[in-house]
Amino acid sequence: MGIDKISGCDRITIMDIQESWQKAVNSTKIIRPRVQELHTFSATKLPYVFLTESSLNPGDTVVRYGEIVVDKPSIVLPFNLPQFEGFDFKESFPFSEDTFMNFLLVRGVSFPSFKYNNKTNFLDVYEGCLDKAVDFYLNKLQREENVNTGLITGSEDCWQFSVLIFICTQVAKSAEGDIQKILAEFMRKGRLN
């Protein structure tokens, strides 16, 4: 599709995605990443706590407890065709998942062809500002010696993008180790000489 053939609605949608994505890139902070790498040969559960300033109650913090299951699909998918479930794109934004995927691909952002299933376990409100909430949850995770849960902050209206940024950093962190483990498994099974 040539740039001159993009309709007015498509231009607005692309601008909406661009603005939301840029806002998430600028506002997302991964306060505490998951310490453990992703599992190479099985699904990985990535629990997270996402904190954001409340737009309804200034001075309070919205706390989103969620979990992303990163699962390799049971069928072989084409390269760079991830599946996103549970991110509520349709409910929150005026664009489809396909439009969003095309937006990312054009900008060189790609995810491995896994299934990424997000589940928001529950929402809560921390009665205090974002900085106090960050300190509280950071200390809580450290006291519990929780090496699985990530702590993220970002904008309330584009939390999905912040969670995707979190996933992307975790996948990238695990990539080198995954390649080594896959090669070792192939050698163990005699598939590499």
Short mmCIF file of C-alpha atoms in Angstrom, two decimals:
data_model
loop_
_atom_site.label_atom_id
_atom_site.label_comp_id
_atom_site.label_asym_id
_atom_site.label_seq_id
_atom_site.Cartn_x
_atom_site.Cartn_y
_atom_site.Cartn_z
CA MET A 1 0.00 0.00 0.00
CA GLY A 2 1.57 3.29 -1.06
CA ILE A 3 1.66 6.14 1.41
CA ASP A 4 -0.63 8.17 -0.85
CA LYS A 5 -3.26 5.40 -0.70
CA ILE A 6 -3.60 5.36 3.11
CA SER A 7 -7.09 6.47 4.10
CA GLY A 8 -7.78 9.15 6.70
CA CYS A 9 -8.85 6.54 9.30
CA ASP A 10 -5.67 4.52 8.73
CA ARG A 11 -3.54 7.65 9.19
CA ILE A 12 -5.30 8.42 12.49
CA THR A 13 -4.83 4.83 13.64
CA ILE A 14 -1.11 4.87 12.79
CA MET A 15 -0.74 8.21 14.58
CA ASP A 16 -2.60 6.80 17.62
CA ILE A 17 -0.31 3.77 17.72
CA GLN A 18 2.78 5.94 17.26
CA GLU A 19 1.75 8.30 20.07
CA SER A 20 0.87 5.45 22.45
CA TRP A 21 4.02 3.50 21.63
CA GLN A 22 6.25 6.56 22.06
CA LYS A 23 4.53 7.42 25.33
CA ALA A 24 5.19 3.87 26.59
CA VAL A 25 8.81 3.95 25.43
CA ASN A 26 9.35 7.24 27.26
CA SER A 27 7.47 6.33 30.46
CA THR A 28 8.20 2.62 30.96
CA LYS A 29 10.76 1.79 33.61
CA ILE A 30 11.66 -1.75 34.47
CA ILE A 31 12.44 -1.25 38.13
CA ARG A 32 13.22 -4.89 38.79
CA PRO A 33 13.46 -7.40 35.95
CA ARG A 34 12.86 -11.09 36.37
CA VAL A 35 16.15 -12.54 37.59
CA GLN A 36 15.65 -16.03 36.19
CA GLU A 37 15.88 -16.53 32.44
CA LEU A 38 12.98 -17.87 30.41
CA HIS A 39 12.65 -21.65 30.09
CA THR A 40 14.12 -22.90 26.83
CA PHE A 41 11.96 -25.97 26.24
CA SER A 42 8.73 -25.23 28.08
CA ALA A 43 6.30 -22.43 28.88
CA THR A 44 7.51 -19.68 31.19
CA LYS A 45 5.27 -17.77 33.55
CA LEU A 46 6.34 -14.15 33.94
CA PRO A 47 4.48 -12.58 36.85
CA TYR A 48 4.66 -8.80 37.06
CA VAL A 49 3.51 -5.87 39.13
CA PHE A 50 2.75 -2.81 37.03
CA LEU A 51 2.49 0.52 38.86
CA THR A 52 1.06 3.73 37.47
CA GLU A 53 -0.20 7.03 38.81
CA SER A 54 -3.96 6.97 39.20
CA SER A 55 -5.84 9.30 36.88
CA LEU A 56 -8.98 9.00 39.05
CA ASN A 57 -7.39 9.54 42.48
CA PRO A 58 -4.41 11.89 42.17
CA GLY A 59 -1.74 10.96 44.70
CA ASP A 60 -2.62 7.25 44.60
CA THR A 61 -1.08 4.46 42.54
CA VAL A 62 -2.89 1.84 40.47
CA VAL A 63 -1.36 -1.60 40.94
CA ARG A 64 -1.88 -4.20 38.20
CA TYR A 65 -0.91 -7.73 39.17
CA GLY A 66 -0.52 -9.84 36.06
CA GLU A 67 1.23 -12.74 34.49
CA ILE A 68 2.38 -13.41 30.97
CA VAL A 69 2.77 -16.99 29.86
CA VAL A 70 5.37 -17.20 27.11
CA ASP A 71 4.69 -20.47 25.35
CA LYS A 72 6.18 -21.79 22.17
CA PRO A 73 3.31 -22.57 19.81
CA SER A 74 2.41 -26.20 19.22
CA ILE A 75 2.58 -25.64 15.47
CA VAL A 76 5.44 -24.03 13.60
CA LEU A 77 4.67 -20.43 12.85
CA PRO A 78 6.36 -18.24 10.24
CA PHE A 79 9.28 -16.14 11.47
CA ASN A 80 8.25 -12.99 13.38
CA LEU A 81 4.60 -13.94 13.80
CA PRO A 82 3.99 -13.85 17.54
CA GLN A 83 0.53 -14.36 19.00
CA PHE A 84 -0.64 -11.90 21.65
CA GLU A 85 -3.60 -12.78 23.85
CA GLY A 86 -5.06 -10.93 26.81
CA PHE A 87 -3.57 -7.51 26.08
CA ASP A 88 -6.98 -5.86 25.47
CA PHE A 89 -5.85 -3.95 22.37
CA LYS A 90 -9.36 -3.90 20.89
CA GLU A 91 -10.93 -2.61 24.12
CA SER A 92 -8.36 0.13 24.72
CA PHE A 93 -7.26 1.29 21.27
CA PRO A 94 -8.93 1.92 17.91
CA PHE A 95 -6.73 -0.59 16.06
CA SER A 96 -6.43 -4.33 15.57
CA GLU A 97 -3.59 -6.59 16.65
CA ASP A 98 -2.56 -6.96 12.98
CA THR A 99 -2.23 -3.19 12.61
CA PHE A 100 -0.12 -3.09 15.75
CA MET A 101 2.12 -5.95 14.54
CA ASN A 102 2.67 -4.15 11.22
CA PHE A 103 3.52 -0.97 13.13
CA LEU A 104 6.19 -2.81 15.13
CA LEU A 105 7.64 -4.61 12.11
CA VAL A 106 8.05 -1.38 10.14
CA ARG A 107 10.06 0.02 13.07
CA GLY A 108 12.27 -3.05 13.36
CA VAL A 109 10.71 -4.30 16.61
CA SER A 110 10.18 -8.04 16.46
CA PHE A 111 9.22 -10.78 18.87
CA PRO A 112 9.99 -14.47 18.45
CA SER A 113 7.08 -16.53 17.14
CA PHE A 114 5.83 -17.59 20.55
CA LYS A 115 2.42 -17.25 22.10
CA TYR A 116 2.30 -14.42 24.68
CA ASN A 117 -0.76 -14.78 26.89
CA ASN A 118 -1.34 -11.96 29.38
CA LYS A 119 -3.64 -12.43 32.33
CA THR A 120 -4.41 -9.58 34.66
CA ASN A 121 -4.96 -11.30 37.99
CA PHE A 122 -6.37 -8.23 39.73
CA LEU A 123 -6.15 -4.48 40.10
CA ASP A 124 -5.55 -2.73 43.38
CA VAL A 125 -4.88 0.79 44.63
CA TYR A 126 -1.88 1.73 46.72
CA GLU A 127 -2.75 4.77 48.81
CA GLY A 128 0.33 6.83 48.14
CA CYS A 129 2.35 8.34 45.33
CA LEU A 130 4.14 6.30 42.68
CA ASP A 131 7.59 6.70 44.30
CA LYS A 132 6.31 5.32 47.62
CA ALA A 133 4.56 2.45 45.81
CA VAL A 134 7.78 1.59 43.96
CA ASP A 135 9.72 1.50 47.24
CA PHE A 136 7.00 -0.60 48.91
CA TYR A 137 6.79 -3.24 46.15
CA LEU A 138 10.55 -3.34 45.55
CA ASN A 139 11.14 -4.01 49.26
CA LYS A 140 8.32 -6.56 49.31
CA LEU A 141 9.77 -8.54 46.40
CA GLN A 142 13.25 -8.43 47.93
CA ARG A 143 12.00 -9.57 51.36
CA GLU A 144 10.16 -12.46 49.72
CA GLU A 145 13.31 -13.27 47.68
CA ASN A 146 11.03 -13.33 44.66
CA VAL A 147 13.26 -13.77 41.59
CA ASN A 148 10.37 -14.43 39.18
CA THR A 149 8.26 -11.27 39.41
CA GLY A 150 9.10 -8.12 37.46
CA LEU A 151 8.30 -4.62 38.72
CA ILE A 152 7.37 -2.09 36.04
CA THR A 153 6.11 1.49 35.97
CA GLY A 154 4.52 3.34 33.09
CA SER A 155 1.48 5.24 31.86
CA GLU A 156 -1.99 3.99 32.75
CA ASP A 157 -3.41 4.49 29.26
CA CYS A 158 -0.77 2.40 27.48
CA TRP A 159 0.03 -0.30 30.04
CA GLN A 160 -0.10 -2.96 27.29
CA PHE A 161 2.89 -1.43 25.53
CA SER A 162 4.84 -1.23 28.80
CA VAL A 163 4.18 -4.91 29.47
CA LEU A 164 5.32 -5.73 25.90
CA ILE A 165 8.52 -3.75 26.49
CA PHE A 166 9.05 -5.80 29.65
CA ILE A 167 8.53 -9.07 27.73
CA CYS A 168 10.89 -7.94 24.98
CA THR A 169 13.70 -7.27 27.47
CA GLN A 170 13.19 -10.66 29.13
CA VAL A 171 13.22 -12.53 25.80
CA ALA A 172 16.35 -10.67 24.68
CA LYS A 173 18.08 -11.44 27.98
CA SER A 174 17.41 -15.17 27.56
CA ALA A 175 18.26 -15.46 23.85
CA GLU A 176 21.97 -16.29 24.08
CA GLY A 177 21.45 -18.92 26.78
CA ASP A 178 18.54 -20.42 24.83
CA ILE A 179 20.67 -20.87 21.72
CA GLN A 180 23.39 -22.62 23.74
CA LYS A 181 20.83 -24.92 25.41
CA ILE A 182 19.18 -25.79 22.09
CA LEU A 183 22.54 -26.64 20.50
CA ALA A 184 23.50 -28.77 23.52
CA GLU A 185 20.18 -30.64 23.26
CA PHE A 186 20.71 -31.27 19.54
CA MET A 187 24.20 -32.60 20.25
CA ARG A 188 22.87 -34.82 23.05
CA LYS A 189 20.29 -36.30 20.69
CA GLY A 190 22.92 -36.78 17.97
CA ARG A 191 21.38 -34.29 15.54
CA LEU A 192 24.60 -32.26 15.32
CA ASN A 193 27.96 -33.82 14.55
#
